[in-house]
């Protein structure tokens, strides 16, 4: 973990995965503007440093962690660090995603299938398990997971299947934690 800008006030804490570009990057910026301290996770440090520069330029705070959400040990270490530092997590926004090349369902390679499921489904399962205690420790912990309406369309077979499985996990978790 790399800490940018010293926190001066008690802030809400938001973990954003896939934060080095795209939806994760934009989400982290918006949440920072809303007053959250951002814990930004992505595989590449370069994109995270750009995000940190943008957030710090607005006199906000950010902590970055260059890691792959499919690595269970790194995810455990991240969650332990969050617990040790803040004791809770107010918001999880999971944007990390793998979208393989558009391929007919009959031609998806085993490697691509495994990669997309490891990133889009197994990581969701691990993130749910590891962040739930942190979210429960917050006064009003919340989690947001991204779905994709293209899942299941032509040439989106492996991707669509991985997103459908992830969506099923998230929906079950919602039902299990309603109270």
PDB file of C-alpha atoms in Angstrom:
ATOM      1  CA  UNK A   1       0.000   0.000   0.000  1.00  0.00           C
ATOM      2  CA  UNK A   2       1.226   3.450  -0.800  1.00  0.00           C
ATOM      3  CA  UNK A   3      -0.309   6.324   1.129  1.00  0.00           C
ATOM      4  CA  UNK A   4      -0.747   9.676  -0.567  1.00  0.00           C
ATOM      5  CA  UNK A   5      -1.530  12.874   1.303  1.00  0.00           C
ATOM      6  CA  UNK A   6      -2.013  12.629   5.040  1.00  0.00           C
ATOM      7  CA  UNK A   7      -5.612  12.252   6.201  1.00  0.00           C
ATOM      8  CA  UNK A   8      -6.628  15.173   8.403  1.00  0.00           C
ATOM      9  CA  UNK A   9     -10.291  14.464   9.146  1.00  0.00           C
ATOM     10  CA  UNK A  10     -12.272  11.338   9.796  1.00  0.00           C
ATOM     11  CA  UNK A  11     -13.519  10.382   6.368  1.00  0.00           C
ATOM     12  CA  UNK A  12     -15.583   7.598   4.946  1.00  0.00           C
ATOM     13  CA  UNK A  13     -13.426   4.905   3.383  1.00  0.00           C
ATOM     14  CA  UNK A  14     -14.117   3.570  -0.136  1.00  0.00           C
ATOM     15  CA  UNK A  15     -12.325   0.658  -1.796  1.00  0.00           C
ATOM     16  CA  UNK A  16     -12.440   0.851  -5.599  1.00  0.00           C
ATOM     17  CA  UNK A  17     -11.092  -2.060  -7.646  1.00  0.00           C
ATOM     18  CA  UNK A  18     -10.053  -1.631 -11.270  1.00  0.00           C
ATOM     19  CA  UNK A  19      -9.248   1.992 -10.437  1.00  0.00           C
ATOM     20  CA  UNK A  20      -6.402   2.607 -12.874  1.00  0.00           C
ATOM     21  CA  UNK A  21      -8.678   3.388 -15.841  1.00  0.00           C
ATOM     22  CA  UNK A  22     -12.210   3.506 -17.181  1.00  0.00           C
ATOM     23  CA  UNK A  23     -15.171   3.135 -14.847  1.00  0.00           C
ATOM     24  CA  UNK A  24     -13.020   2.437 -11.778  1.00  0.00           C
ATOM     25  CA  UNK A  25     -10.918   5.554 -12.364  1.00  0.00           C
ATOM     26  CA  UNK A  26     -13.988   7.759 -12.864  1.00  0.00           C
ATOM     27  CA  UNK A  27     -15.711   6.240  -9.837  1.00  0.00           C
ATOM     28  CA  UNK A  28     -12.693   6.881  -7.624  1.00  0.00           C
ATOM     29  CA  UNK A  29     -12.591  10.529  -8.739  1.00  0.00           C
ATOM     30  CA  UNK A  30     -16.307  11.015  -8.041  1.00  0.00           C
ATOM     31  CA  UNK A  31     -16.129   9.369  -4.634  1.00  0.00           C
ATOM     32  CA  UNK A  32     -13.098  11.455  -3.742  1.00  0.00           C
ATOM     33  CA  UNK A  33     -15.029  14.596  -4.675  1.00  0.00           C
ATOM     34  CA  UNK A  34     -17.835  13.345  -2.409  1.00  0.00           C
ATOM     35  CA  UNK A  35     -15.400  13.278   0.520  1.00  0.00           C
ATOM     36  CA  UNK A  36     -14.336   9.630   0.653  1.00  0.00           C
ATOM     37  CA  UNK A  37     -10.788   8.539   1.323  1.00  0.00           C
ATOM     38  CA  UNK A  38     -10.085   6.276  -1.650  1.00  0.00           C
ATOM     39  CA  UNK A  39      -8.299   2.953  -1.485  1.00  0.00           C
ATOM     40  CA  UNK A  40      -7.590   2.369  -5.169  1.00  0.00           C
ATOM     41  CA  UNK A  41      -6.657  -1.096  -6.434  1.00  0.00           C
ATOM     42  CA  UNK A  42      -5.464  -2.092  -9.896  1.00  0.00           C
ATOM     43  CA  UNK A  43      -2.780  -4.245 -11.473  1.00  0.00           C
ATOM     44  CA  UNK A  44      -0.728  -1.344 -12.827  1.00  0.00           C
ATOM     45  CA  UNK A  45       0.946   1.251 -10.652  1.00  0.00           C
ATOM     46  CA  UNK A  46       1.216   3.799 -13.475  1.00  0.00           C
ATOM     47  CA  UNK A  47      -2.540   4.259 -13.754  1.00  0.00           C
ATOM     48  CA  UNK A  48      -2.881   4.375  -9.984  1.00  0.00           C
ATOM     49  CA  UNK A  49      -0.225   7.080  -9.740  1.00  0.00           C
ATOM     50  CA  UNK A  50      -2.108   9.150 -12.342  1.00  0.00           C
ATOM     51  CA  UNK A  51      -5.277   8.732 -10.263  1.00  0.00           C
ATOM     52  CA  UNK A  52      -3.395   9.715  -7.117  1.00  0.00           C
ATOM     53  CA  UNK A  53      -2.082  12.846  -8.836  1.00  0.00           C
ATOM     54  CA  UNK A  54      -5.600  13.798  -9.945  1.00  0.00           C
ATOM     55  CA  UNK A  55      -7.090  13.241  -6.493  1.00  0.00           C
ATOM     56  CA  UNK A  56      -4.283  14.928  -4.584  1.00  0.00           C
ATOM     57  CA  UNK A  57      -4.445  17.850  -7.004  1.00  0.00           C
ATOM     58  CA  UNK A  58      -7.908  18.499  -5.555  1.00  0.00           C
ATOM     59  CA  UNK A  59      -6.522  18.259  -1.986  1.00  0.00           C
ATOM     60  CA  UNK A  60      -8.199  14.890  -1.368  1.00  0.00           C
ATOM     61  CA  UNK A  61      -6.718  11.669   0.029  1.00  0.00           C
ATOM     62  CA  UNK A  62      -5.934   8.327  -1.549  1.00  0.00           C
ATOM     63  CA  UNK A  63      -4.142   5.080  -0.782  1.00  0.00           C
ATOM     64  CA  UNK A  64      -3.102   2.936  -3.736  1.00  0.00           C
ATOM     65  CA  UNK A  65      -2.372  -0.782  -3.935  1.00  0.00           C
ATOM     66  CA  UNK A  66      -0.973  -2.276  -7.117  1.00  0.00           C
ATOM     67  CA  UNK A  67      -2.298  -5.827  -7.057  1.00  0.00           C
ATOM     68  CA  UNK A  68      -4.340  -8.349  -8.968  1.00  0.00           C
ATOM     69  CA  UNK A  69      -7.714  -9.058  -7.336  1.00  0.00           C
ATOM     70  CA  UNK A  70      -7.384 -12.689  -8.424  1.00  0.00           C
ATOM     71  CA  UNK A  71      -4.448 -13.165  -6.032  1.00  0.00           C
ATOM     72  CA  UNK A  72      -6.045 -14.348  -2.793  1.00  0.00           C
ATOM     73  CA  UNK A  73      -2.997 -13.638  -0.601  1.00  0.00           C
ATOM     74  CA  UNK A  74      -2.771 -10.046  -1.851  1.00  0.00           C
ATOM     75  CA  UNK A  75      -6.485  -9.563  -1.262  1.00  0.00           C
ATOM     76  CA  UNK A  76      -6.153 -10.933   2.275  1.00  0.00           C
ATOM     77  CA  UNK A  77      -3.229  -8.601   2.952  1.00  0.00           C
ATOM     78  CA  UNK A  78      -5.182  -5.626   1.582  1.00  0.00           C
ATOM     79  CA  UNK A  79      -8.211  -6.354   3.765  1.00  0.00           C
ATOM     80  CA  UNK A  80      -6.008  -6.881   6.812  1.00  0.00           C
ATOM     81  CA  UNK A  81      -4.301  -3.546   6.122  1.00  0.00           C
ATOM     82  CA  UNK A  82      -7.683  -1.823   5.850  1.00  0.00           C
ATOM     83  CA  UNK A  83      -8.744  -3.360   9.148  1.00  0.00           C
ATOM     84  CA  UNK A  84      -5.486  -2.414  10.883  1.00  0.00           C
ATOM     85  CA  UNK A  85      -5.579   1.164   9.609  1.00  0.00           C
ATOM     86  CA  UNK A  86      -9.284   2.071   9.654  1.00  0.00           C
ATOM     87  CA  UNK A  87     -11.130  -0.866  11.236  1.00  0.00           C
ATOM     88  CA  UNK A  88     -13.908  -0.791   8.662  1.00  0.00           C
ATOM     89  CA  UNK A  89     -14.892  -0.111   5.075  1.00  0.00           C
ATOM     90  CA  UNK A  90     -17.805   2.199   4.274  1.00  0.00           C
ATOM     91  CA  UNK A  91     -18.068   1.430   0.585  1.00  0.00           C
ATOM     92  CA  UNK A  92     -16.796  -1.199  -1.831  1.00  0.00           C
ATOM     93  CA  UNK A  93     -17.094  -0.511  -5.561  1.00  0.00           C
ATOM     94  CA  UNK A  94     -15.852  -3.479  -7.569  1.00  0.00           C
ATOM     95  CA  UNK A  95     -14.986  -2.423 -11.115  1.00  0.00           C
ATOM     96  CA  UNK A  96     -12.125  -4.828 -11.866  1.00  0.00           C
ATOM     97  CA  UNK A  97     -13.079  -6.865 -14.901  1.00  0.00           C
ATOM     98  CA  UNK A  98     -11.712  -9.041 -17.681  1.00  0.00           C
ATOM     99  CA  UNK A  99     -13.266  -8.822 -21.129  1.00  0.00           C
ATOM    100  CA  UNK A 100     -11.650 -11.260 -23.568  1.00  0.00           C
ATOM    101  CA  UNK A 101     -11.741 -10.773 -27.307  1.00  0.00           C
ATOM    102  CA  UNK A 102     -15.151 -11.314 -28.843  1.00  0.00           C
ATOM    103  CA  UNK A 103     -15.195 -14.992 -29.730  1.00  0.00           C
ATOM    104  CA  UNK A 104     -17.877 -17.470 -30.796  1.00  0.00           C
ATOM    105  CA  UNK A 105     -18.841 -19.606 -27.798  1.00  0.00           C
ATOM    106  CA  UNK A 106     -17.638 -22.740 -29.580  1.00  0.00           C
ATOM    107  CA  UNK A 107     -14.143 -21.279 -30.028  1.00  0.00           C
ATOM    108  CA  UNK A 108     -13.320 -19.842 -26.599  1.00  0.00           C
ATOM    109  CA  UNK A 109      -9.950 -21.184 -25.494  1.00  0.00           C
ATOM    110  CA  UNK A 110      -9.608 -22.874 -22.130  1.00  0.00           C
ATOM    111  CA  UNK A 111      -7.051 -20.244 -21.128  1.00  0.00           C
ATOM    112  CA  UNK A 112      -9.396 -17.332 -21.941  1.00  0.00           C
ATOM    113  CA  UNK A 113     -12.291 -19.092 -20.214  1.00  0.00           C
ATOM    114  CA  UNK A 114     -10.239 -19.649 -17.054  1.00  0.00           C
ATOM    115  CA  UNK A 115      -8.910 -16.083 -17.036  1.00  0.00           C
ATOM    116  CA  UNK A 116     -12.316 -14.470 -17.465  1.00  0.00           C
ATOM    117  CA  UNK A 117     -13.902 -16.661 -14.784  1.00  0.00           C
ATOM    118  CA  UNK A 118     -11.029 -16.153 -12.362  1.00  0.00           C
ATOM    119  CA  UNK A 119     -11.283 -12.366 -12.706  1.00  0.00           C
ATOM    120  CA  UNK A 120     -15.025 -11.864 -13.125  1.00  0.00           C
ATOM    121  CA  UNK A 121     -16.419 -14.601 -10.886  1.00  0.00           C
ATOM    122  CA  UNK A 122     -13.932 -16.139  -8.460  1.00  0.00           C
ATOM    123  CA  UNK A 123     -12.550 -12.734  -7.497  1.00  0.00           C
ATOM    124  CA  UNK A 124     -16.100 -11.550  -6.732  1.00  0.00           C
ATOM    125  CA  UNK A 125     -16.562 -14.509  -4.408  1.00  0.00           C
ATOM    126  CA  UNK A 126     -13.288 -13.761  -2.608  1.00  0.00           C
ATOM    127  CA  UNK A 127     -13.982 -10.040  -2.393  1.00  0.00           C
ATOM    128  CA  UNK A 128     -17.395 -10.696  -0.868  1.00  0.00           C
ATOM    129  CA  UNK A 129     -15.918 -13.053   1.720  1.00  0.00           C
ATOM    130  CA  UNK A 130     -13.004 -10.803   2.642  1.00  0.00           C
ATOM    131  CA  UNK A 131     -14.724  -7.418   2.699  1.00  0.00           C
ATOM    132  CA  UNK A 132     -17.957  -8.456   4.404  1.00  0.00           C
ATOM    133  CA  UNK A 133     -16.472  -8.155   7.935  1.00  0.00           C
ATOM    134  CA  UNK A 134     -15.071  -4.709   7.070  1.00  0.00           C
ATOM    135  CA  UNK A 135     -18.396  -3.550   5.624  1.00  0.00           C
ATOM    136  CA  UNK A 136     -20.292  -4.886   8.654  1.00  0.00           C
ATOM    137  CA  UNK A 137     -17.939  -2.948  10.947  1.00  0.00           C
ATOM    138  CA  UNK A 138     -19.000   0.334   9.301  1.00  0.00           C
ATOM    139  CA  UNK A 139     -22.144   2.124  10.463  1.00  0.00           C
ATOM    140  CA  UNK A 140     -23.710   1.730   7.012  1.00  0.00           C
ATOM    141  CA  UNK A 141     -21.339  -0.375   4.875  1.00  0.00           C
ATOM    142  CA  UNK A 142     -22.383  -0.810   1.263  1.00  0.00           C
ATOM    143  CA  UNK A 143     -21.081  -2.666  -1.776  1.00  0.00           C
ATOM    144  CA  UNK A 144     -21.553  -2.000  -5.487  1.00  0.00           C
ATOM    145  CA  UNK A 145     -20.783  -4.554  -8.203  1.00  0.00           C
ATOM    146  CA  UNK A 146     -20.893  -3.807 -11.922  1.00  0.00           C
ATOM    147  CA  UNK A 147     -23.063  -5.814 -14.275  1.00  0.00           C
ATOM    148  CA  UNK A 148     -22.992  -5.669 -18.073  1.00  0.00           C
ATOM    149  CA  UNK A 149     -26.154  -5.805 -20.175  1.00  0.00           C
ATOM    150  CA  UNK A 150     -24.149  -7.187 -23.125  1.00  0.00           C
ATOM    151  CA  UNK A 151     -23.471 -10.415 -21.247  1.00  0.00           C
ATOM    152  CA  UNK A 152     -25.095 -13.248 -23.179  1.00  0.00           C
ATOM    153  CA  UNK A 153     -25.058 -11.479 -26.530  1.00  0.00           C
ATOM    154  CA  UNK A 154     -23.451 -12.860 -29.665  1.00  0.00           C
ATOM    155  CA  UNK A 155     -19.682 -13.478 -29.174  1.00  0.00           C
ATOM    156  CA  UNK A 156     -19.896 -12.695 -25.441  1.00  0.00           C
ATOM    157  CA  UNK A 157     -20.222 -16.356 -24.353  1.00  0.00           C
ATOM    158  CA  UNK A 158     -17.397 -16.754 -21.822  1.00  0.00           C
ATOM    159  CA  UNK A 159     -17.650 -13.151 -20.657  1.00  0.00           C
ATOM    160  CA  UNK A 160     -21.434 -13.370 -20.365  1.00  0.00           C
ATOM    161  CA  UNK A 161     -21.273 -16.629 -18.450  1.00  0.00           C
ATOM    162  CA  UNK A 162     -18.729 -15.169 -16.014  1.00  0.00           C
ATOM    163  CA  UNK A 163     -20.827 -12.053 -15.430  1.00  0.00           C
ATOM    164  CA  UNK A 164     -24.010 -14.118 -14.978  1.00  0.00           C
ATOM    165  CA  UNK A 165     -22.254 -16.273 -12.383  1.00  0.00           C
ATOM    166  CA  UNK A 166     -20.911 -13.184 -10.589  1.00  0.00           C
ATOM    167  CA  UNK A 167     -24.361 -11.593 -10.670  1.00  0.00           C
ATOM    168  CA  UNK A 168     -25.811 -14.727  -9.102  1.00  0.00           C
ATOM    169  CA  UNK A 169     -23.224 -14.608  -6.285  1.00  0.00           C
ATOM    170  CA  UNK A 170     -23.945 -10.953  -5.610  1.00  0.00           C
ATOM    171  CA  UNK A 171     -27.723 -11.475  -5.651  1.00  0.00           C
ATOM    172  CA  UNK A 172     -27.407 -14.359  -3.188  1.00  0.00           C
ATOM    173  CA  UNK A 173     -25.234 -12.205  -0.932  1.00  0.00           C
ATOM    174  CA  UNK A 174     -27.822  -9.414  -1.092  1.00  0.00           C
ATOM    175  CA  UNK A 175     -30.537 -11.820   0.022  1.00  0.00           C
ATOM    176  CA  UNK A 176     -28.354 -13.270   2.778  1.00  0.00           C
ATOM    177  CA  UNK A 177     -27.437  -9.861   4.216  1.00  0.00           C
ATOM    178  CA  UNK A 178     -30.675  -7.909   3.861  1.00  0.00           C
ATOM    179  CA  UNK A 179     -31.008  -7.417   7.605  1.00  0.00           C
TER     180      UNK A 179
END
